mmCIF file of C-alpha atoms in Angstrom:
data_model
loop_
_atom_site.group_PDB
_atom_site.id
_atom_site.type_symbol
_atom_site.label_atom_id
_atom_site.label_comp_id
_atom_site.label_asym_id
_atom_site.label_seq_id
_atom_site.Cartn_x
_atom_site.Cartn_y
_atom_site.Cartn_z
ATOM 1 C CA GLY A 1 4.938 1.937 -6.211
ATOM 2 C CA GLU A 2 2.981 2.187 -9.404
ATOM 3 C CA ASN A 3 -0.262 4.150 -9.553
ATOM 4 C CA VAL A 4 -2.644 4.102 -12.516
ATOM 5 C CA GLU A 5 -5.347 6.707 -13.078
ATOM 6 C CA GLN A 6 -8.123 6.048 -15.610
ATOM 7 C CA HIS A 7 -10.609 8.507 -17.151
ATOM 8 C CA PRO A 8 -13.459 8.844 -17.665
ATOM 9 C CA SER A 9 -15.233 6.628 -15.147
ATOM 10 C CA THR A 10 -18.307 6.452 -17.395
ATOM 11 C CA LEU A 11 -18.624 7.015 -21.123
ATOM 12 C CA SER A 12 -21.701 6.935 -23.299
ATOM 13 C CA VAL A 13 -21.451 7.070 -27.094
ATOM 14 C CA GLN A 14 -23.782 6.563 -30.024
ATOM 15 C CA GLU A 15 -23.460 3.321 -31.943
ATOM 16 C CA GLY A 16 -21.005 3.774 -34.769
ATOM 17 C CA ASP A 17 -19.091 6.577 -33.066
ATOM 18 C CA SER A 18 -15.634 6.260 -31.539
ATOM 19 C CA ALA A 19 -14.755 5.893 -27.872
ATOM 20 C CA VAL A 20 -11.494 6.879 -26.193
ATOM 21 C CA ILE A 21 -10.385 5.917 -22.693
ATOM 22 C CA LYS A 22 -7.220 7.376 -21.196
ATOM 23 C CA CYS A 23 -4.830 6.184 -18.492
ATOM 24 C CA THR A 24 -1.779 7.658 -16.845
ATOM 25 C CA TYR A 25 0.841 5.795 -14.857
ATOM 26 C CA SER A 26 3.457 6.928 -12.377
ATOM 27 C CA ASP A 27 6.350 4.455 -12.562
ATOM 28 C CA SER A 28 8.603 5.136 -15.535
ATOM 29 C CA ALA A 29 9.942 1.562 -15.218
ATOM 30 C CA SER A 30 6.578 0.093 -16.261
ATOM 31 C CA ASN A 31 6.909 -1.585 -19.619
ATOM 32 C CA TYR A 32 3.703 -3.535 -20.226
ATOM 33 C CA PHE A 33 0.207 -2.034 -20.624
ATOM 34 C CA PRO A 34 -2.766 -4.354 -21.146
ATOM 35 C CA TRP A 35 -6.428 -3.466 -21.530
ATOM 36 C CA TYR A 36 -9.130 -5.760 -20.171
ATOM 37 C CA LYS A 37 -12.846 -5.859 -20.933
ATOM 38 C CA GLN A 38 -15.250 -7.070 -18.269
ATOM 39 C CA GLU A 39 -18.887 -7.721 -19.084
ATOM 40 C CA LEU A 40 -21.398 -7.696 -16.268
ATOM 41 C CA GLY A 41 -20.838 -10.595 -13.867
ATOM 42 C CA LYS A 42 -18.053 -12.085 -15.970
ATOM 43 C CA ARG A 43 -14.307 -12.379 -15.800
ATOM 44 C CA PRO A 44 -11.978 -9.738 -17.267
ATOM 45 C CA GLN A 45 -10.603 -10.646 -20.683
ATOM 46 C CA LEU A 46 -7.584 -9.193 -22.413
ATOM 47 C CA ILE A 47 -8.507 -7.261 -25.543
ATOM 48 C CA ILE A 48 -5.200 -5.658 -26.459
ATOM 49 C CA ASP A 49 -1.840 -4.917 -24.902
ATOM 50 C CA ILE A 50 1.229 -2.851 -25.734
ATOM 51 C CA ARG A 51 4.842 -2.913 -24.617
ATOM 52 C CA SER A 52 7.005 0.113 -24.011
ATOM 53 C CA ASN A 53 9.065 -0.370 -27.170
ATOM 54 C CA VAL A 54 5.988 0.242 -29.314
ATOM 55 C CA GLY A 55 4.044 3.500 -29.725
ATOM 56 C CA GLU A 56 0.840 2.138 -31.230
ATOM 57 C CA LYS A 57 -0.869 -1.177 -31.794
ATOM 58 C CA LYS A 58 -4.064 -1.927 -33.666
ATOM 59 C CA ASP A 59 -6.369 -4.931 -33.820
ATOM 60 C CA GLN A 60 -9.394 -4.426 -36.094
ATOM 61 C CA ARG A 61 -11.594 -1.770 -34.423
ATOM 62 C CA ILE A 62 -9.393 -1.481 -31.324
ATOM 63 C CA ALA A 63 -6.159 0.440 -31.001
ATOM 64 C CA VAL A 64 -3.885 1.441 -28.149
ATOM 65 C CA THR A 65 -1.391 4.297 -28.139
ATOM 66 C CA LEU A 66 1.441 4.837 -25.686
ATOM 67 C CA ASN A 67 3.322 8.034 -24.859
ATOM 68 C CA LYS A 68 6.235 7.045 -22.620
ATOM 69 C CA THR A 69 7.432 10.608 -22.137
ATOM 70 C CA ALA A 70 4.080 11.754 -20.792
ATOM 71 C CA LYS A 71 3.425 8.376 -19.143
ATOM 72 C CA HIS A 72 -0.013 7.913 -20.585
ATOM 73 C CA PHE A 73 -1.720 5.411 -22.831
ATOM 74 C CA SER A 74 -5.132 5.313 -24.451
ATOM 75 C CA LEU A 75 -7.646 2.825 -25.808
ATOM 76 C CA HIS A 76 -9.474 3.737 -28.999
ATOM 77 C CA ILE A 77 -12.551 1.856 -30.178
ATOM 78 C CA THR A 78 -13.906 2.810 -33.595
ATOM 79 C CA GLU A 79 -17.283 2.012 -35.141
ATOM 80 C CA THR A 80 -18.675 1.063 -31.764
ATOM 81 C CA GLN A 81 -21.289 -1.677 -31.512
ATOM 82 C CA PRO A 82 -23.739 -2.615 -28.726
ATOM 83 C CA GLU A 83 -21.554 -5.568 -27.744
ATOM 84 C CA ASP A 84 -18.771 -3.127 -26.884
ATOM 85 C CA SER A 85 -20.786 -2.091 -23.822
ATOM 86 C CA ALA A 86 -18.779 -3.239 -20.782
ATOM 87 C CA VAL A 87 -16.324 -2.033 -18.158
ATOM 88 C CA TYR A 88 -12.814 -1.497 -19.483
ATOM 89 C CA PHE A 89 -9.712 -1.583 -17.289
ATOM 90 C CA CYS A 90 -6.242 -0.404 -18.125
ATOM 91 C CA ALA A 91 -3.227 -1.737 -16.254
ATOM 92 C CA ALA A 92 0.517 -1.263 -16.038
ATOM 93 C CA SER A 93 3.295 -3.523 -14.911
ATOM 94 C CA ILE A 94 6.970 -4.196 -14.987
ATOM 95 C CA ILE A 95 7.662 -7.495 -16.646
ATOM 96 C CA GLN A 96 9.946 -9.354 -14.245
ATOM 97 C CA GLY A 97 9.078 -13.025 -14.049
ATOM 98 C CA ALA A 98 5.581 -12.781 -12.643
ATOM 99 C CA GLN A 99 3.507 -9.860 -13.781
ATOM 100 C CA LYS A 100 2.344 -7.526 -11.021
ATOM 101 C CA LEU A 101 -0.430 -5.613 -12.701
ATOM 102 C CA VAL A 102 -1.693 -2.345 -11.237
ATOM 103 C CA PHE A 103 -5.165 -1.579 -12.563
ATOM 104 C CA GLY A 104 -6.976 1.646 -13.215
ATOM 105 C CA GLN A 105 -10.383 2.227 -11.670
ATOM 106 C CA GLY A 106 -12.296 1.190 -14.765
ATOM 107 C CA THR A 107 -14.511 2.903 -17.352
ATOM 108 C CA ARG A 108 -18.102 1.856 -17.862
ATOM 109 C CA LEU A 109 -18.748 2.207 -21.589
ATOM 110 C CA THR A 110 -22.332 2.293 -22.826
ATOM 111 C CA ILE A 111 -23.140 2.160 -26.522
ATOM 112 C CA ASN A 112 -26.503 3.741 -27.317
ATOM 113 C CA PRO A 113 -28.382 2.352 -30.327
ATOM 114 C CA ASP B 1 -14.491 -21.774 -20.598
ATOM 115 C CA GLY B 2 -11.937 -24.191 -19.109
ATOM 116 C CA GLY B 3 -8.395 -23.356 -18.194
ATOM 117 C CA ILE B 4 -8.822 -21.663 -14.846
ATOM 118 C CA THR B 5 -11.664 -22.361 -12.463
ATOM 119 C CA GLN B 6 -12.797 -20.959 -9.146
ATOM 120 C CA SER B 7 -15.192 -22.311 -6.580
ATOM 121 C CA PRO B 8 -17.597 -21.643 -5.145
ATOM 122 C CA LYS B 9 -19.285 -19.005 -7.292
ATOM 123 C CA TYR B 10 -21.024 -17.503 -4.258
ATOM 124 C CA LEU B 11 -19.898 -17.749 -0.645
ATOM 125 C CA PHE B 12 -21.476 -16.460 2.510
ATOM 126 C CA ARG B 13 -19.517 -16.054 5.698
ATOM 127 C CA LYS B 14 -20.435 -15.151 9.208
ATOM 128 C CA GLU B 15 -18.295 -12.607 10.983
ATOM 129 C CA GLY B 16 -15.349 -14.236 12.743
ATOM 130 C CA GLN B 17 -15.117 -17.176 10.352
ATOM 131 C CA ASN B 18 -12.267 -18.059 8.053
ATOM 132 C CA VAL B 19 -13.188 -19.154 4.535
ATOM 133 C CA THR B 20 -11.107 -20.614 1.737
ATOM 134 C CA LEU B 21 -11.606 -19.838 -1.945
ATOM 135 C CA SER B 22 -10.436 -22.389 -4.481
ATOM 136 C CA CYS B 23 -8.501 -21.649 -7.678
ATOM 137 C CA GLU B 24 -7.325 -24.343 -10.102
ATOM 138 C CA GLN B 25 -5.689 -24.044 -13.519
ATOM 139 C CA ASN B 26 -4.772 -26.610 -16.157
ATOM 140 C CA LEU B 27 -2.848 -24.192 -18.393
ATOM 141 C CA ASN B 28 0.538 -25.293 -17.027
ATOM 142 C CA HIS B 29 1.160 -21.714 -15.919
ATOM 143 C CA ASP B 30 3.869 -21.059 -13.379
ATOM 144 C CA ALA B 31 2.465 -17.800 -12.001
ATOM 145 C CA MET B 32 -0.853 -17.393 -10.194
ATOM 146 C CA TYR B 33 -2.489 -14.324 -8.692
ATOM 147 C CA TRP B 34 -5.366 -13.288 -6.444
ATOM 148 C CA TYR B 35 -7.198 -10.001 -6.918
ATOM 149 C CA ARG B 36 -10.007 -8.313 -5.067
ATOM 150 C CA GLN B 37 -12.604 -6.233 -6.945
ATOM 151 C CA ASP B 38 -14.898 -3.766 -5.201
ATOM 152 C CA PRO B 39 -17.754 -1.888 -6.914
ATOM 153 C CA GLY B 40 -16.518 1.060 -8.932
ATOM 154 C CA GLN B 41 -12.898 0.149 -8.382
ATOM 155 C CA GLY B 42 -10.227 -1.629 -10.303
ATOM 156 C CA LEU B 43 -8.678 -4.926 -9.348
ATOM 157 C CA ARG B 44 -6.223 -4.902 -6.462
ATOM 158 C CA LEU B 45 -3.532 -7.545 -6.032
ATOM 159 C CA ILE B 46 -3.705 -9.599 -2.821
ATOM 160 C CA TYR B 47 -1.024 -12.274 -3.305
ATOM 161 C CA TYR B 48 0.895 -13.821 -6.162
ATOM 162 C CA SER B 49 3.064 -16.882 -6.666
ATOM 163 C CA GLN B 50 5.709 -17.606 -9.270
ATOM 164 C CA ILE B 51 6.576 -21.129 -8.236
ATOM 165 C CA VAL B 52 5.355 -23.949 -6.032
ATOM 166 C CA ASN B 53 5.936 -23.374 -2.310
ATOM 167 C CA ASP B 54 6.666 -19.685 -2.820
ATOM 168 C CA PHE B 55 4.400 -16.621 -2.821
ATOM 169 C CA GLN B 56 4.623 -12.876 -2.270
ATOM 170 C CA LYS B 57 2.317 -10.260 -0.811
ATOM 171 C CA GLY B 58 0.556 -7.884 -3.124
ATOM 172 C CA ASP B 59 -0.823 -4.457 -2.290
ATOM 173 C CA ILE B 60 -3.597 -5.560 0.106
ATOM 174 C CA ALA B 61 -2.412 -8.803 1.750
ATOM 175 C CA GLU B 62 -3.519 -8.003 5.308
ATOM 176 C CA GLY B 63 -6.188 -10.441 6.532
ATOM 177 C CA TYR B 64 -5.518 -12.955 3.761
ATOM 178 C CA SER B 65 -3.316 -16.041 3.446
ATOM 179 C CA VAL B 66 -2.423 -18.355 0.570
ATOM 180 C CA SER B 67 -0.599 -21.585 -0.144
ATOM 181 C CA ARG B 68 0.954 -23.056 -3.290
ATOM 182 C CA GLU B 69 1.527 -26.743 -2.679
ATOM 183 C CA LYS B 70 0.793 -27.702 -6.290
ATOM 184 C CA LYS B 71 1.440 -25.891 -9.542
ATOM 185 C CA GLU B 72 -2.225 -26.167 -10.498
ATOM 186 C CA SER B 73 -3.710 -24.827 -7.265
ATOM 187 C CA PHE B 74 -3.553 -21.515 -5.391
ATOM 188 C CA PRO B 75 -6.209 -21.333 -2.649
ATOM 189 C CA LEU B 76 -6.934 -18.085 -0.823
ATOM 190 C CA THR B 77 -8.057 -17.969 2.808
ATOM 191 C CA VAL B 78 -9.951 -14.925 3.972
ATOM 192 C CA THR B 79 -9.353 -14.748 7.711
ATOM 193 C CA SER B 80 -11.364 -13.083 10.438
ATOM 194 C CA ALA B 81 -8.647 -10.407 10.523
ATOM 195 C CA GLN B 82 -9.894 -9.039 7.189
ATOM 196 C CA LYS B 83 -12.202 -6.245 8.321
ATOM 197 C CA ASN B 84 -14.180 -5.756 5.144
ATOM 198 C CA PRO B 85 -14.097 -9.001 3.175
ATOM 199 C CA THR B 86 -17.274 -8.592 1.143
ATOM 200 C CA ALA B 87 -16.048 -8.359 -2.461
ATOM 201 C CA PHE B 88 -15.616 -10.171 -5.756
ATOM 202 C CA TYR B 89 -12.436 -12.273 -5.764
ATOM 203 C CA LEU B 90 -10.642 -13.104 -8.996
ATOM 204 C CA CYS B 91 -7.857 -15.600 -9.506
ATOM 205 C CA ALA B 92 -5.555 -15.390 -12.523
ATOM 206 C CA SER B 93 -2.589 -17.214 -13.987
ATOM 207 C CA SER B 94 0.125 -16.514 -16.534
ATOM 208 C CA THR B 95 3.351 -17.786 -17.967
ATOM 209 C CA LEU B 96 6.589 -16.292 -16.738
ATOM 210 C CA ILE B 97 8.752 -14.066 -18.880
ATOM 211 C CA GLY B 98 12.009 -15.850 -19.593
ATOM 212 C CA ARG B 99 10.465 -19.012 -20.974
ATOM 213 C CA GLY B 100 10.996 -17.876 -24.559
ATOM 214 C CA LEU B 101 7.482 -16.463 -24.769
ATOM 215 C CA ALA B 102 6.810 -12.871 -25.731
ATOM 216 C CA TYR B 103 3.198 -13.024 -24.726
ATOM 217 C CA ASN B 104 2.372 -12.897 -21.045
ATOM 218 C CA GLU B 105 -1.392 -12.525 -20.824
ATOM 219 C CA GLN B 106 -3.036 -13.081 -17.460
ATOM 220 C CA PHE B 107 -6.031 -15.388 -17.754
ATOM 221 C CA PHE B 108 -8.754 -14.859 -15.186
ATOM 222 C CA GLY B 109 -11.086 -17.302 -13.518
ATOM 223 C CA PRO B 110 -14.846 -16.663 -13.288
ATOM 224 C CA GLY B 111 -14.591 -15.246 -9.761
ATOM 225 C CA THR B 112 -16.077 -15.883 -6.319
ATOM 226 C CA ARG B 113 -18.466 -13.401 -4.771
ATOM 227 C CA LEU B 114 -17.976 -13.383 -1.000
ATOM 228 C CA THR B 115 -20.576 -11.845 1.276
ATOM 229 C CA VAL B 116 -20.202 -11.433 5.015
ATOM 230 C CA LEU B 117 -23.485 -11.773 6.859
#
């Protein structure tokens, strides 16, 4: 089955700098890669996703890149702000009816003022 | 924050007891999911359902049971067979691919924190 590895487990950056979180997956059949943000004590919320027919997707300060050959994808946050502090999860799945997501272990991102 | 709700927010269980966690959604989603979240770990899939009266095991189904008698509801029972049930439980729902929709986001409920005393 699918296995997703996420690094780093913790990341601390200065406000205004960029943050990068990386994930690798094992199943070459996976074709959907969402990123979720979870603030303390709250539910995960989708912030961006990418499908395997696209190499890069951007939404304001957030971007995701996908390298299908190497089976890894990354989240890039530019111009970080204090409200970006949260735990971020990557996931991978094969889209077949229902969506069986396999999640990475999470990255705790802290933005220092 | 409507859409998908879970109750209760906190639940305490004595060893040997079964408990049932509620999950309801009014998004008209066909698919529903249950995940378990432990500290420092990602979410792990317990069970999922694509249609009423049908459900499939996820990666960690042992010690859990579910039912899907209504489209809106997907309750999870944590049985006494689950050896380490203390965790944060998240329910989610989504549309199904094949309904003419390109977007298949999973929407999560607020979660239930279960503690075994």
